[in-house]
Each structure stands twice: as structure tokens, then as C-alpha cells.
């Protein structure tokens, strides 16, 4: 029988590959704030870094020998539990775990004779993989009688290093109790010495019955081990188990575990390979689990001597209670979304809508044919269904009529733009710049530049439409006659006219003394002060523009080249013709070496060739004349002769 139901892993570690019973005992070193201490030949050390020949009880292993040991953040099961940290004794063969299989609190044996059991533990080599020169743990599992006789002993087996700090592995041994033996002592011994290496973690030690594989399933199909029944329905189920091999006189006992919390209990009278279950309509919602216990002959009466089949589960599932769906109003052409909740899957149907499992249900474009009632089947993970409904109303969007849709105006002018829609509630124009009122149907638009206005119309049903009006702004003509000019009598000046905008033609007026009145830059030679006006006519019916320029014509100065201040009544003064017409002008006269000999404002008294009342010698003198009218200063020389 053993060759059929038991197997080997790691080459040496004999562990059960058949069905297992509930543990006769487990030892997990505690959890939470409570530690469990083993019976061991090693000495205890608090913390998590034992020395050779010591052990610790710890939840993590992160602070010892970081260069060689794994950082282990949890025990084997990861349930806030403790594990045993073992640093091998220098002397090989030291026992690090021992326990007797008596009923807890008594000296009575907990086992059945002639029954196969598995003794196992989860072990992790603390030395990181890829390092050399370290000793590997070499563990022996020993089963012996209470008087010390060995019943079974595994070969000493290396616990290889791993690169995974969560790489726990199950190791163990199986054996059959001899006749008359109901209590054994189980031990684990480290057969390698300590020193460099041989450091490991131990957790979840277990001792339980082991037997041939027992398979059960619904209606005899061992591949079907779970089913669902919706609350309020009734059904009869038959669970069948396959005949297990290897028993001389197999006996059976069905157990049930109701709602995952009451524990496994024998079902009275259910002692065959088949179990029939009636689930009436009023059976409470919950999880109902079943399994078949198997043992040899009278051993079936002891829970410690049975092995069990796989668990078969029947879930009575409540119908989903999804929230109600509120009616939905949408606008034609808009998308809308319908969302159900409370289920694992969904099935939607509706007007012109094939059945779909999409949820949320997204309709990209609402049409008139999509109005009506939509139905969703809300399905739980167990397949129980509840239906919900939602009514969708598709409203028509307002139809906008635009008057004067694309007007053109001259810059600075305004134009009325208008929109109309039946059942309109509000109008809103954008952008608002240049509008007299953006919230009425027919504002006046006076934009500075061509602008496209968008009107948004909201109907009383809440639906919205938009329309667009382009207001084109035509350029008005712009004229610039340039800056005012100043010249002396007899001079000419070029006018600096400029035009912009939509220009048809331009002209200067009056045309007097202009070489070309139809040029933007004519040459003007007025003999007296003159104002010229540049007139520009548009070519887009946006009127005319005018700009004027004033030409100031100053009297021409005439300076003699010589004068003879000798009191003969002829040419006795420096007579500068027309200088007296510039009352703000200043004339200064200098000698050849730069000495000032005369200065006058307005030249009301001409220079008589004297300096401080004394006649100056004949020679060349230099003058500078500043007319104080923004014209360039004039300079030159005059010859004084005696």
C-alpha cells in the first residue's frame, strides 16, 4: 500500500502524496504576542541572532549576518507568527526538536495501531545561495517508541541553500505504527556540525494520518468539487467518492462544515461512499462543505486515524440587490452611459440594442430609435440574477436659424447678428468682445477685427445646439501726410505721405506748387506758408480719410561778403537782409582766433565793425546765426575793410 500512496521528494524526504487526516498535533511556535517553546537540546537566546548551539523564537530574521544570511520578513504561513531560528551546535547529532504523541493533557496515546502517519516540518536554509565553504544542515527525522526503540528514521538529508528568502520547503518521514503502539516520540536531529553555516529556520511541524488518495465530487465527477444554488431554490445533490485502494476493510464517515466556522462534524448514519443532500427552498444563505473520512476497520471511530477526501462545497448564494436605476434624459446626438452595480457580470438589452455584457453601457450617439426601456440582468459570481430597468428619453436639440449669417462692416461700425430657435430658453454668444450683450438673441457686434461668433442655444428641455456667425471687418482707409516741414523762401521739400487699408486712390490739395499731386511723396516749393491735405478714397465702400501737413516758409537771409565801416555813409554796417524778421534769432561774430566781438538777439541794431565802441581792424570775421526755429544754424565769414 505504501508504494501506492506515498512518494519521495528531495531524493530522501519521504512525505505523503496521498490523502491526509487532520493533524494529531501541529507546532508553529506561536503568533501575536504568545511564543511557543519546543522541547530541544539547544539553549534559548532572546532576539533573533543565536550563537552556535542556540535557538531563538522570532517573527523575522533581518539583523544577523547580512552578508551571508537571508533577510526573512515573515514565518512560513505569514500570519504574524513565530518561527524557530537554529544555529547548529559545534557537535553534530544534537536533537533540536522532540514531542510525544499523547492526547493533550494526558498520558494516553493519540494514535491507532497499524496506521500510517506523516511527520513533517517546513525548513529554510538561512545561507544565501551561491556562496561556498558553508556547511549545509543535515536533518534526520526519527520516530521511536516511548521506551526508545526506533520505529523509523530517515536518512540524514542536506537542506540545500536557495536564492529565495521565502523558499520554505516541506521535509518529513512517514511510518506505520506497529501493533499495540498508540504513542510515539518524534524527533529532529541535526547531523552536521555548526561553525561556518548550518543555520536554518523551522516552522509548522505537523503529525497526521496518511493514506491512499480519496477523491470525491458532485454526482461522482471528482473534477466537480464546487457548485452554487441561488437562495429560494431547491435542489438535491449527490456527492460520491471513488473507492480508495489499499484498504483491507475500509470504513467511511461523511463530515460537514457549515458556513466555514462551525468546524468539521460527523454526519450521523452517513457511512457509505455516497452522500445525498436535500437543499429545500428555505435553506439559509451560506457555504456548506462536505468531505469523506476513511480508515481501516474500527479505526474510523478515531479522528486521529482517518484520512479525508478533498472538500466538496455547495454555496447557497443570495440574489444580488443592485441599486435602482433612475430615468435618464439625453439629447439627440449626444453620448450617454448606463451603469449597473452589485453584480459580477451584467447583460444589457434595450431598443435597437443587441444583448451585451458591457458595463458601464456606453451609447456614443443617441438617436430617436434609442428611446425606451433598457433592461440589465445583474448576475452574481454564483450565477444568481436580479433585473433592473431604466427608461431613457431622447430629446431633440434646438434648431437654430441665423439671420445675416456672415455680415461685413467697416472698421468701427456695428452690425446686428441674430439667432432664433423654437423653445429656446437662453442664448449665449462667444467671444463676448465687441458685443453689446452676449446673452440675448440679437446683439450688436462691433469687433475690431474679423471675428467668428458662436451662439449656444439652450432649450427648455436642457438640450443645447450651437451656430456660428462670421463678422468680417473691412479696413477703413488711413492717411498720413507726415510731419510738418520748415523751409526757407525758394527752397523745396519732399512730402512724406503714407496710406494703408483698402485704397482706391489718393491726391494732395491744393495742387499749387506741387510737382505731382497724385504722388504720395510730391516735391513742394511754396513761396509762403502752406497747408497741404492728403485725401484717400477706399475701394470697399468704407469712405475717405484725410491728413494735413503744414509747411512753414521762412524769409531768405542775404548776407554781404564785405562791408566798410568808415563813416562815409555807404556800406557802414553789416546789413543782413530779412534777419530782423526773426526776433528770437541770435547772431554771434568772432575774430579769426575765436574771440567774440559781437552778439545780438533779433538784430535790431546791426554790427558797425566796432568792439566795445572801438573800431576793429580790417580783416576776416566769422559769424554764426541761430534763428531759433529748429532750422540748422548758419555760419560763414565777412570781410571788414577800412
Coordinates of C-alpha atoms in Angstrom, one line a residue:
X1 CA 0.0 0.0 0.0
X2 CA 2.8 2.4 0.9
X3 CA 4.2 2.3 -2.6
X4 CA 0.9 3.4 -4.0
X5 CA 0.1 6.3 -1.6
X6 CA 3.4 7.6 -0.6
X7 CA 6.1 9.4 -2.6
X8 CA 9.5 10.9 -2.3
X9 CA 10.7 14.5 -2.7
X10 CA 14.3 15.9 -2.5
X11 CA 15.5 12.3 -3.0
X12 CA 15.3 11.4 0.6
X13 CA 12.4 13.2 2.3
X14 CA 9.6 10.7 2.5
X15 CA 6.3 12.6 2.6
X16 CA 2.8 11.6 2.0
X17 CA 1.4 12.1 -1.5
X18 CA -1.9 10.5 -0.7
X19 CA -4.7 11.9 1.4
X20 CA -4.0 13.3 4.9
X21 CA -6.0 13.4 8.0
X22 CA -6.4 16.3 10.4
X23 CA -3.3 16.9 12.4
X24 CA -2.8 14.9 15.6
X25 CA -0.7 17.9 16.6
X26 CA 0.9 20.9 15.0
X27 CA 3.6 23.1 16.4
X28 CA 4.1 26.6 15.0
X29 CA 6.0 28.4 17.7
X30 CA 3.1 30.8 18.4
X31 CA 1.7 34.0 17.0
X32 CA 0.7 37.5 18.0
X33 CA 2.3 38.2 21.4
X34 CA 2.5 34.5 22.5
X35 CA 5.5 32.3 21.8
X36 CA 5.6 28.5 22.0
X37 CA 8.8 26.9 23.1
X38 CA 9.9 23.5 21.8
X39 CA 11.4 20.6 23.7
X40 CA 15.0 20.8 22.5
X41 CA 18.7 20.1 23.4
X42 CA 19.6 23.7 22.2
X43 CA 19.7 26.6 24.6
X44 CA 17.3 29.6 24.1
X45 CA 18.6 33.0 23.3
X46 CA 16.3 36.0 23.1
X47 CA 16.3 38.1 19.9
X48 CA 16.9 36.6 16.5
X49 CA 20.7 36.0 16.4
X50 CA 21.5 32.8 18.2
X51 CA 25.1 31.6 18.5
X52 CA 26.3 28.0 17.9
X53 CA 24.2 25.6 19.9
X54 CA 21.4 28.1 20.5
X55 CA 18.0 28.9 19.1
X56 CA 15.7 31.9 19.0
X57 CA 12.0 32.4 18.5
X58 CA 11.4 35.2 16.1
X59 CA 8.9 36.7 13.6
X60 CA 11.6 38.0 11.3
X61 CA 15.2 37.5 10.5
X62 CA 16.8 40.7 9.3
X63 CA 19.6 41.7 11.5
X64 CA 22.1 38.8 11.6
X65 CA 25.0 38.1 9.2
X66 CA 23.5 40.3 6.5
X67 CA 26.3 39.4 4.1
X68 CA 25.5 35.6 4.3
X69 CA 22.0 35.1 5.8
X70 CA 18.7 35.8 4.1
X71 CA 16.5 38.6 5.2
X72 CA 13.3 36.8 6.1
X73 CA 10.3 39.1 6.8
X74 CA 7.7 36.5 7.9
X75 CA 7.3 33.0 9.1
X76 CA 6.2 30.1 6.8
X77 CA 2.5 30.9 6.9
X78 CA 2.8 34.7 7.0
X79 CA 0.2 35.0 9.7
X80 CA 2.1 37.2 12.2
X81 CA 3.5 34.0 13.6
X82 CA 6.8 33.0 15.1
X83 CA 9.5 30.6 13.7
X84 CA 12.5 28.8 15.3
X85 CA 15.9 30.2 14.3
X86 CA 18.6 27.5 14.8
X87 CA 22.4 28.0 14.9
X88 CA 23.8 24.4 14.8
X89 CA 25.8 23.1 17.8
X90 CA 29.5 22.6 17.2
X91 CA 28.9 18.9 18.0
X92 CA 26.9 17.0 15.3
X93 CA 23.9 14.9 16.1
X94 CA 22.3 17.2 18.6
X95 CA 18.5 17.0 19.0
X96 CA 16.7 20.3 18.3
X97 CA 13.0 19.2 18.4
X98 CA 11.2 16.4 20.3
X99 CA 7.5 15.7 21.1
X100 CA 5.4 12.8 22.3
X101 CA 2.1 11.9 20.6
X102 CA -0.1 11.6 23.6
X103 CA -3.6 13.1 23.9
X104 CA -3.1 16.7 25.1
X105 CA -3.0 16.8 28.9
X106 CA -3.0 13.0 29.4
X107 CA -0.6 10.1 29.1
X108 CA -3.0 8.3 26.7
X109 CA -1.8 7.5 23.2
X110 CA -3.4 9.5 20.4
X111 CA -2.6 7.1 17.6
X112 CA -4.1 4.0 16.1
X113 CA -2.0 0.9 15.6
X114 CA -1.3 -0.4 12.1
X115 CA -1.9 3.1 10.7
X116 CA 0.4 5.1 8.5
X117 CA 1.3 8.7 9.7
X118 CA 3.4 11.5 8.3
X119 CA 5.8 13.6 10.5
X120 CA 6.8 16.8 8.6
X121 CA 8.1 20.3 9.0
X122 CA 8.9 23.3 6.8
X123 CA 12.6 24.3 6.8
X124 CA 14.5 27.1 5.1
X125 CA 18.3 27.2 4.8
X126 CA 19.4 30.7 6.1
X127 CA 22.6 30.7 4.0
X128 CA 22.1 32.6 0.7
X129 CA 22.6 30.5 -2.4
X130 CA 25.8 31.0 -4.5
X131 CA 28.2 31.1 -1.5
X132 CA 31.0 28.5 -1.0
X133 CA 32.5 26.8 2.0
X134 CA 29.4 26.8 4.2
X135 CA 28.1 23.7 5.9
X136 CA 24.5 22.6 4.9
X137 CA 22.0 21.4 7.6
X138 CA 21.7 17.6 7.6
X139 CA 18.4 16.7 9.2
X140 CA 17.2 13.3 10.4
X141 CA 13.6 12.7 11.2
X142 CA 13.2 10.0 13.9
X143 CA 10.2 8.0 15.1
X144 CA 10.7 5.9 18.2
X145 CA 8.7 4.3 21.0
X146 CA 8.4 5.8 24.4
X147 CA 11.0 3.3 25.5
X148 CA 13.5 4.5 22.9
X149 CA 13.1 1.8 20.3
X150 CA 13.4 3.3 16.8
X151 CA 10.4 2.6 14.5
X152 CA 11.5 4.7 11.5
X153 CA 14.4 7.0 10.8
X154 CA 15.1 9.0 7.7
X155 CA 18.5 9.2 6.1
X156 CA 20.4 12.3 7.1
X157 CA 19.5 14.8 4.4
X158 CA 21.0 18.1 3.3
X159 CA 18.8 21.2 3.3
X160 CA 20.1 23.0 0.2
X161 CA 20.6 26.8 0.0
X162 CA 18.1 28.8 -2.0
X163 CA 18.1 32.2 -3.6
X164 CA 14.6 32.9 -2.4
X165 CA 14.1 34.2 1.2
X166 CA 10.6 32.8 1.0
X167 CA 11.8 29.4 -0.3
X168 CA 10.4 27.2 2.5
X169 CA 10.3 23.5 1.7
X170 CA 8.4 20.6 3.3
X171 CA 10.6 17.8 4.7
X172 CA 9.5 14.7 6.6
X173 CA 9.1 11.0 7.0
X174 CA 6.2 8.6 7.1
X175 CA 5.8 5.3 9.0
X176 CA 3.3 2.7 10.1
X177 CA 2.5 2.2 13.8
X178 CA 3.3 -1.4 15.0
X179 CA 0.6 -3.5 16.7
X180 CA -0.1 -2.3 20.2
X181 CA 1.7 1.1 19.7
X182 CA -0.5 4.2 20.1
X183 CA 2.1 6.6 21.3
X184 CA 5.4 7.5 19.7
X185 CA 8.1 10.1 20.2
X186 CA 9.1 12.2 17.2
X187 CA 12.4 13.9 16.9
X188 CA 14.5 16.0 14.6
X189 CA 18.3 15.8 14.9
X190 CA 21.0 18.0 13.2
X191 CA 23.7 15.6 11.9
X192 CA 26.1 18.3 10.7
X193 CA 28.3 20.4 13.0
X194 CA 28.0 24.1 13.4
X195 CA 30.6 26.7 12.7
X196 CA 30.6 28.0 9.1
X197 CA 27.0 27.7 8.1
X198 CA 24.4 25.1 9.2
X199 CA 21.9 27.8 10.1
X200 CA 18.3 27.4 9.3
X201 CA 14.6 28.2 10.1
X202 CA 12.0 25.8 11.3
X203 CA 8.2 26.2 11.3
X204 CA 4.8 24.4 11.0
X205 CA 5.7 21.0 12.4
X206 CA 2.8 18.5 11.9
X207 CA 1.9 14.9 12.6
X208 CA -1.1 13.4 10.9
X209 CA -2.6 10.2 9.4
X210 CA -1.6 9.4 5.8
X211 CA -3.4 7.1 3.4
X212 CA -4.3 6.4 -0.2
X213 CA -5.8 9.3 -2.2
X214 CA -9.5 9.8 -1.6
X215 CA -11.4 11.7 -4.3
X216 CA -15.0 13.0 -4.1
X217 CA -17.1 15.1 -6.4
X218 CA -20.6 16.1 -7.2
X219 CA -22.6 13.3 -9.0
X220 CA -19.5 11.2 -8.9
X221 CA -17.4 13.6 -11.1
X222 CA -14.3 14.2 -8.9
X223 CA -13.4 17.2 -11.1
X224 CA -16.6 19.0 -9.9
X225 CA -16.0 20.0 -6.3
X226 CA -18.0 23.2 -6.0
X227 CA -21.4 24.4 -7.1
X228 CA -23.8 27.2 -6.4
X229 CA -27.5 27.3 -5.6
X230 CA -29.4 30.6 -5.7
X231 CA -31.4 31.3 -2.5
X232 CA -35.0 30.4 -2.6
X233 CA -34.5 27.5 -5.0
X234 CA -34.5 23.8 -4.0
X235 CA -32.2 21.0 -5.3
X236 CA -31.0 17.6 -4.4
X237 CA -27.3 16.9 -4.7
X238 CA -25.4 13.6 -4.6
X239 CA -21.7 13.6 -3.6
X240 CA -19.8 10.4 -4.5
X241 CA -16.3 9.3 -3.7
X242 CA -14.2 6.8 -5.6
X243 CA -13.3 3.6 -3.9
X244 CA -9.8 4.1 -2.3
X245 CA -7.2 1.5 -2.9
X246 CA -5.0 -0.3 -0.4
X247 CA -7.5 -0.9 2.5
X248 CA -8.4 -4.5 3.6
X249 CA -11.6 -3.3 5.3
X250 CA -12.2 0.4 4.5
X251 CA -14.8 2.2 6.6
X252 CA -16.3 5.6 5.8
X253 CA -17.7 8.6 7.6
X254 CA -19.0 11.8 5.9
X255 CA -18.4 15.1 7.7
X256 CA -19.9 18.6 7.2
X257 CA -18.6 22.0 7.9
X258 CA -21.4 24.6 7.9
X259 CA -20.7 28.2 6.9
X260 CA -16.9 27.8 7.3
X261 CA -16.9 28.4 11.0
X262 CA -18.5 25.6 12.9
X263 CA -15.8 23.1 12.3
X264 CA -16.0 19.6 10.8
X265 CA -18.5 17.3 12.4
X266 CA -19.5 13.7 11.6
X267 CA -22.9 13.2 9.9
X268 CA -24.8 10.5 11.7
X269 CA -25.5 7.4 9.6
X270 CA -23.6 8.7 6.6
X271 CA -21.1 5.8 6.3
X272 CA -21.0 4.9 2.6
X273 CA -19.2 6.2 -0.5
X274 CA -22.3 8.3 -1.5
X275 CA -23.9 11.2 0.2
X276 CA -27.4 12.6 -0.8
X277 CA -28.2 16.1 0.3
X278 CA -31.6 17.8 0.0
X279 CA -31.5 21.6 -0.1
X280 CA -35.0 23.0 0.3
X281 CA -36.0 26.4 -0.9
X282 CA -35.8 27.9 2.6
X283 CA -32.2 26.8 3.4
X284 CA -30.2 29.7 4.7
X285 CA -27.6 31.5 2.6
X286 CA -24.1 30.2 3.3
X287 CA -21.3 27.8 2.5
X288 CA -21.8 24.1 3.1
X289 CA -18.8 21.9 2.9
X290 CA -18.5 18.1 2.9
X291 CA -15.7 15.5 2.9
X292 CA -15.4 11.8 3.4
X293 CA -13.2 10.3 6.2
X294 CA -11.6 6.9 5.5
X295 CA -9.9 4.5 7.9
X296 CA -9.1 0.8 8.3
X297 CA -11.9 -1.1 10.1
X298 CA -12.7 0.2 13.7
X299 CA -10.1 3.0 13.4
X300 CA -12.8 5.0 11.7
X301 CA -14.1 5.9 15.2
X302 CA -10.9 7.9 16.0
X303 CA -10.4 11.3 14.4
X304 CA -6.7 10.8 14.6
X305 CA -6.7 7.7 12.4
X306 CA -8.7 8.9 9.5
X307 CA -7.6 10.5 6.2
X308 CA -10.0 12.7 4.3
X309 CA -11.1 13.4 0.8
X310 CA -10.9 16.7 -0.9
X311 CA -13.6 19.2 0.2
X312 CA -16.8 19.5 -1.8
X313 CA -18.6 22.9 -1.4
X314 CA -22.2 23.9 -2.1
X315 CA -22.7 27.7 -1.8
X316 CA -26.2 29.0 -1.3
X317 CA -26.0 32.5 -2.7
X318 CA -28.3 35.4 -2.2
X319 CA -29.6 37.2 -5.2
X320 CA -27.8 40.5 -5.9
X321 CA -29.6 43.6 -4.7
X322 CA -28.4 46.2 -7.1
X323 CA -29.4 49.9 -6.7
X324 CA -32.4 51.1 -8.7
X325 CA -31.6 53.0 -11.9
X326 CA -33.1 56.5 -12.3
X327 CA -34.8 57.6 -15.5
X328 CA -32.4 59.3 -17.9
X329 CA -33.0 62.3 -20.3
X330 CA -30.5 62.7 -23.1
X331 CA -30.2 64.9 -26.1
X332 CA -30.3 63.6 -29.6
X333 CA -26.7 63.1 -30.9
X334 CA -25.1 63.1 -27.5
X335 CA -23.5 60.1 -25.9
X336 CA -25.0 58.6 -22.7
X337 CA -23.9 56.0 -20.2
X338 CA -25.9 53.5 -18.2
X339 CA -24.2 51.9 -15.2
X340 CA -25.3 49.0 -13.1
X341 CA -23.7 47.8 -9.9
X342 CA -23.9 45.0 -7.4
X343 CA -23.0 42.0 -9.7
X344 CA -20.1 40.2 -11.0
X345 CA -21.3 40.3 -14.6
X346 CA -24.1 42.0 -16.5
X347 CA -26.3 41.6 -19.5
X348 CA -27.9 44.7 -21.1
X349 CA -30.7 44.8 -23.7
X350 CA -32.7 47.8 -25.0
X351 CA -34.2 49.5 -28.0
X352 CA -32.2 48.5 -31.1
X353 CA -29.5 47.2 -28.8
X354 CA -28.3 43.6 -29.2
X355 CA -27.5 41.9 -25.9
X356 CA -24.2 43.0 -24.5
X357 CA -22.1 42.3 -21.4
X358 CA -20.6 45.8 -21.5
X359 CA -20.9 47.7 -18.2
X360 CA -21.0 50.6 -18.0
X361 CA -23.0 50.6 -21.2
X362 CA -21.9 53.5 -23.4
X363 CA -24.0 54.7 -26.3
X364 CA -21.9 57.0 -28.4
X365 CA -24.7 58.8 -30.3
X366 CA -28.2 58.9 -29.1
X367 CA -30.8 58.6 -31.8
X368 CA -34.6 58.8 -31.8
X369 CA -34.7 55.0 -32.1
X370 CA -32.7 54.5 -28.9
X371 CA -35.5 55.9 -26.7
X372 CA -37.3 53.4 -24.5
X373 CA -36.7 50.9 -21.7
X374 CA -33.3 49.3 -21.1
X375 CA -33.0 46.1 -19.0
X376 CA -29.9 44.9 -17.2
X377 CA -29.5 41.4 -15.7
X378 CA -27.2 41.8 -12.7
X379 CA -25.5 38.4 -12.2
X380 CA -23.6 37.4 -9.1
X381 CA -20.4 35.4 -9.1
X382 CA -22.6 32.4 -8.2
X383 CA -24.8 33.0 -11.3
X384 CA -27.8 34.4 -9.4
X385 CA -29.6 37.1 -11.3
X386 CA -31.6 40.2 -10.5
X387 CA -33.1 42.5 -13.1
X388 CA -33.2 46.3 -13.1
X389 CA -34.8 48.7 -15.6
X390 CA -34.1 52.3 -16.7
X391 CA -36.2 54.4 -19.1
X392 CA -34.3 56.7 -21.5
X393 CA -35.9 59.7 -23.1
X394 CA -34.1 61.1 -26.2
X395 CA -34.9 64.9 -26.5
X396 CA -34.5 66.9 -29.7
X397 CA -31.9 69.6 -29.8
X398 CA -32.9 73.1 -30.7
X399 CA -32.7 74.0 -34.4
X400 CA -31.0 77.4 -34.8
X401 CA -31.9 79.9 -37.6
X402 CA -29.3 82.6 -38.2
X403 CA -30.1 85.9 -39.8
X404 CA -27.4 87.9 -41.5
X405 CA -25.1 85.0 -41.0
X406 CA -21.9 86.4 -42.5
X407 CA -22.1 90.3 -42.5
X408 CA -19.3 92.6 -43.4
X409 CA -18.8 96.0 -41.7
X410 CA -16.4 98.9 -41.9
X411 CA -14.0 99.1 -39.0
X412 CA -15.6 100.9 -36.1
X413 CA -19.2 100.3 -37.3
X414 CA -21.6 97.8 -35.7
X415 CA -24.0 95.2 -37.2
X416 CA -26.8 93.2 -35.6
X417 CA -26.3 89.4 -35.6
X418 CA -29.4 87.3 -34.8
X419 CA -30.2 83.7 -33.8
X420 CA -33.6 82.1 -33.3
X421 CA -34.7 78.7 -32.1
X422 CA -38.1 77.4 -31.1
X423 CA -38.5 76.7 -27.4
X424 CA -35.2 78.4 -26.7
X425 CA -34.5 79.2 -23.0
X426 CA -31.2 81.0 -23.2
X427 CA -28.8 82.4 -25.8
X428 CA -25.1 82.8 -25.2
X429 CA -22.6 84.3 -27.6
X430 CA -18.8 83.8 -27.5
X431 CA -16.4 85.6 -27.6
X432 CA -18.0 88.5 -25.8
X433 CA -15.6 91.1 -27.1
X434 CA -17.3 93.6 -29.4
X435 CA -20.8 92.6 -28.4
X436 CA -23.4 94.9 -27.0
X437 CA -24.9 92.0 -24.9
X438 CA -23.7 88.4 -25.3
X439 CA -26.8 86.9 -23.6
X440 CA -29.5 88.0 -26.0
X441 CA -30.6 86.5 -29.3
X442 CA -29.7 89.6 -31.4
X443 CA -26.7 91.6 -30.1
X444 CA -24.9 94.3 -32.0
X445 CA -21.4 93.3 -33.0
X446 CA -18.7 95.9 -33.3
X447 CA -15.4 93.9 -33.4
X448 CA -12.1 95.5 -34.1
X449 CA -11.0 92.6 -36.3
X450 CA -12.9 89.9 -38.3
X451 CA -14.4 87.6 -35.6
X452 CA -16.3 84.4 -35.7
X453 CA -19.0 84.4 -33.0
X454 CA -20.5 81.1 -31.7
X455 CA -24.0 81.2 -30.3
X456 CA -25.1 78.5 -27.8
X457 CA -28.8 78.0 -27.5
X458 CA -30.2 76.0 -24.6
X459 CA -33.8 74.8 -25.0
X460 CA -36.3 74.3 -22.2
X461 CA -35.6 70.6 -22.3
X462 CA -32.0 71.2 -21.5
X463 CA -30.6 70.3 -24.9
X464 CA -28.0 72.5 -26.5
X465 CA -27.1 73.5 -30.1
X466 CA -24.6 75.9 -31.5
X467 CA -24.3 78.1 -34.5
X468 CA -21.6 80.4 -35.9
X469 CA -21.6 83.9 -37.4
X470 CA -18.6 85.4 -39.1
X471 CA -18.4 89.2 -38.9
X472 CA -15.9 90.4 -41.4
X473 CA -14.3 93.8 -40.6
X474 CA -13.3 95.8 -43.7
X475 CA -10.4 98.1 -43.4
X476 CA -11.1 101.8 -43.5
X477 CA -8.5 103.9 -45.5
X478 CA -5.9 105.5 -43.4
X479 CA -4.0 108.6 -44.5
X480 CA -0.8 110.2 -43.0
X481 CA 0.5 113.4 -44.5
X482 CA 3.7 113.2 -42.5
X483 CA 5.3 115.6 -40.1
X484 CA 5.1 119.4 -40.6
X485 CA 8.0 120.9 -42.6
X486 CA 10.1 124.1 -42.5
X487 CA 12.0 125.7 -45.4
X488 CA 13.4 129.0 -46.4
X489 CA 11.9 131.0 -49.2
X490 CA 13.0 129.5 -52.5
X491 CA 13.7 126.0 -51.1
X492 CA 11.8 122.8 -51.8
X493 CA 10.8 119.9 -49.6
X494 CA 9.5 116.3 -50.2
X495 CA 6.2 115.5 -48.5
X496 CA 6.1 112.1 -46.7
X497 CA 2.6 110.8 -47.4
X498 CA 1.6 107.3 -46.4
X499 CA -1.7 105.3 -46.9
X500 CA -3.0 101.9 -45.7
X501 CA -6.1 99.9 -45.8
X502 CA -8.2 99.2 -48.9
X503 CA -7.2 102.2 -51.0
X504 CA -8.7 103.1 -54.4
X505 CA -6.9 106.4 -55.0
X506 CA -5.3 109.4 -53.2
X507 CA -4.5 113.1 -54.0
X508 CA -3.0 116.2 -52.5
X509 CA -4.8 119.5 -52.3
X510 CA -4.4 122.2 -53.2
X511 CA -2.1 121.1 -56.0
X512 CA -0.3 124.5 -56.1
X513 CA 3.5 124.4 -56.1
X514 CA 3.5 120.5 -56.1
X515 CA 5.3 118.7 -58.8
X516 CA 2.8 115.7 -58.7
X517 CA -0.4 116.0 -56.5
X518 CA -1.1 112.3 -57.2
X519 CA 2.2 111.1 -55.7
X520 CA 2.5 110.1 -52.1
X521 CA 5.8 112.0 -52.0
X522 CA 5.5 115.1 -54.2
X523 CA 8.1 117.9 -54.1
X524 CA 6.6 121.1 -52.7
X525 CA 8.1 124.6 -53.4
X526 CA 5.6 127.1 -51.8
X527 CA 6.8 130.7 -51.6
X528 CA 4.8 131.3 -48.4
X529 CA 3.5 129.2 -45.5
X530 CA 1.2 126.4 -46.9
X531 CA -1.1 123.6 -45.7
X532 CA -1.5 120.5 -47.9
X533 CA -4.2 117.8 -47.4
X534 CA -3.8 114.2 -48.4
X535 CA -7.2 112.6 -49.2
X536 CA -7.5 108.8 -49.6
X537 CA -10.6 107.1 -51.0
X538 CA -11.4 103.4 -50.1
X539 CA -12.2 100.8 -52.7
X540 CA -14.5 98.8 -50.3
X541 CA -17.2 101.5 -49.6
X542 CA -15.6 102.4 -46.3
X543 CA -15.4 106.2 -47.0
X544 CA -12.4 108.5 -47.2
X545 CA -9.5 109.6 -44.9
X546 CA -7.7 112.9 -44.8
X547 CA -4.5 114.1 -43.2
X548 CA -2.7 117.5 -43.5
X549 CA 0.8 118.8 -43.3
X550 CA 1.9 122.4 -42.7
X551 CA 5.0 123.9 -44.5
X552 CA 6.5 126.9 -42.8
X553 CA 8.4 129.2 -45.2
X554 CA 10.9 131.4 -43.7
X555 CA 12.2 134.6 -45.3
X556 CA 15.5 134.1 -47.0
X557 CA 18.6 135.6 -45.4
X558 CA 21.0 137.6 -47.6
X559 CA 24.5 138.3 -46.2
X560 CA 27.1 140.6 -47.8
X561 CA 30.6 139.3 -48.2
X562 CA 32.2 142.7 -47.3
X563 CA 31.3 146.0 -45.5
X564 CA 33.3 149.2 -45.0
X565 CA 32.5 150.9 -41.6
X566 CA 34.4 154.2 -42.4
X567 CA 31.5 156.6 -41.7
X568 CA 31.2 157.6 -45.4
X569 CA 27.5 156.8 -45.3
X570 CA 28.0 153.9 -47.7
X571 CA 28.0 150.2 -46.5
X572 CA 29.0 151.3 -43.0
X573 CA 27.1 148.4 -41.2
X574 CA 26.9 144.6 -41.7
X575 CA 23.4 144.6 -43.3
X576 CA 21.8 141.1 -43.2
X577 CA 18.6 141.2 -45.2
X578 CA 15.5 139.8 -43.5
X579 CA 17.2 138.9 -40.2
X580 CA 15.1 141.4 -38.4
X581 CA 12.1 139.2 -39.2
X582 CA 13.4 136.6 -36.8
X583 CA 13.0 138.4 -33.4
X584 CA 14.3 135.3 -31.5
X585 CA 17.4 134.8 -33.6
X586 CA 20.9 135.2 -32.2
X587 CA 23.9 136.3 -34.3
X588 CA 27.5 136.0 -32.9
X589 CA 30.6 137.3 -34.6
X590 CA 34.2 136.1 -33.9
X591 CA 37.7 137.1 -34.8
X592 CA 39.9 134.7 -36.7
X593 CA 41.3 133.4 -33.4
X594 CA 37.8 132.9 -31.9
X595 CA 37.3 136.0 -29.9
X596 CA 33.7 137.1 -29.7
X597 CA 33.3 140.7 -30.8
X598 CA 29.6 141.0 -31.4
X599 CA 26.3 139.3 -30.2
X600 CA 22.8 140.4 -30.8
X601 CA 19.3 138.9 -30.3
X602 CA 16.9 139.8 -33.1
X603 CA 19.5 142.0 -34.8
X604 CA 17.6 145.3 -34.1
X605 CA 20.9 147.1 -34.2
X606 CA 23.3 145.9 -36.9
X607 CA 27.1 145.4 -36.3
X608 CA 29.1 148.6 -37.1
X609 CA 32.5 146.9 -37.1
X610 CA 33.3 148.1 -33.5
X611 CA 34.0 146.2 -30.3
X612 CA 33.3 148.0 -27.0
X613 CA 32.9 151.2 -29.0
X614 CA 36.4 150.9 -30.7
X615 CA 36.8 150.3 -34.4
X616 CA 38.2 146.8 -35.2
X617 CA 41.0 146.4 -37.7
X618 CA 40.3 145.3 -41.2
X619 CA 40.2 141.6 -41.8
X620 CA 38.1 138.5 -42.0
X621 CA 35.4 137.9 -39.3
X622 CA 33.2 134.8 -38.8
X623 CA 29.5 134.8 -37.9
X624 CA 27.1 132.1 -36.5
X625 CA 23.4 132.7 -36.9
X626 CA 20.8 130.7 -34.9
X627 CA 17.3 131.5 -36.0
X628 CA 15.8 129.6 -33.0
X629 CA 13.2 128.0 -35.3
X630 CA 14.5 124.4 -35.4
X631 CA 16.4 125.2 -38.6
X632 CA 20.1 124.5 -38.9
X633 CA 22.4 127.2 -37.7
X634 CA 24.1 129.2 -40.5
X635 CA 27.7 130.2 -40.4
X636 CA 30.2 132.0 -42.7
X637 CA 32.6 134.9 -43.0
X638 CA 32.6 138.5 -43.9
X639 CA 35.4 140.9 -44.9
X640 CA 35.7 144.1 -42.9
X641 CA 37.5 146.7 -44.9
X642 CA 38.8 150.2 -44.0

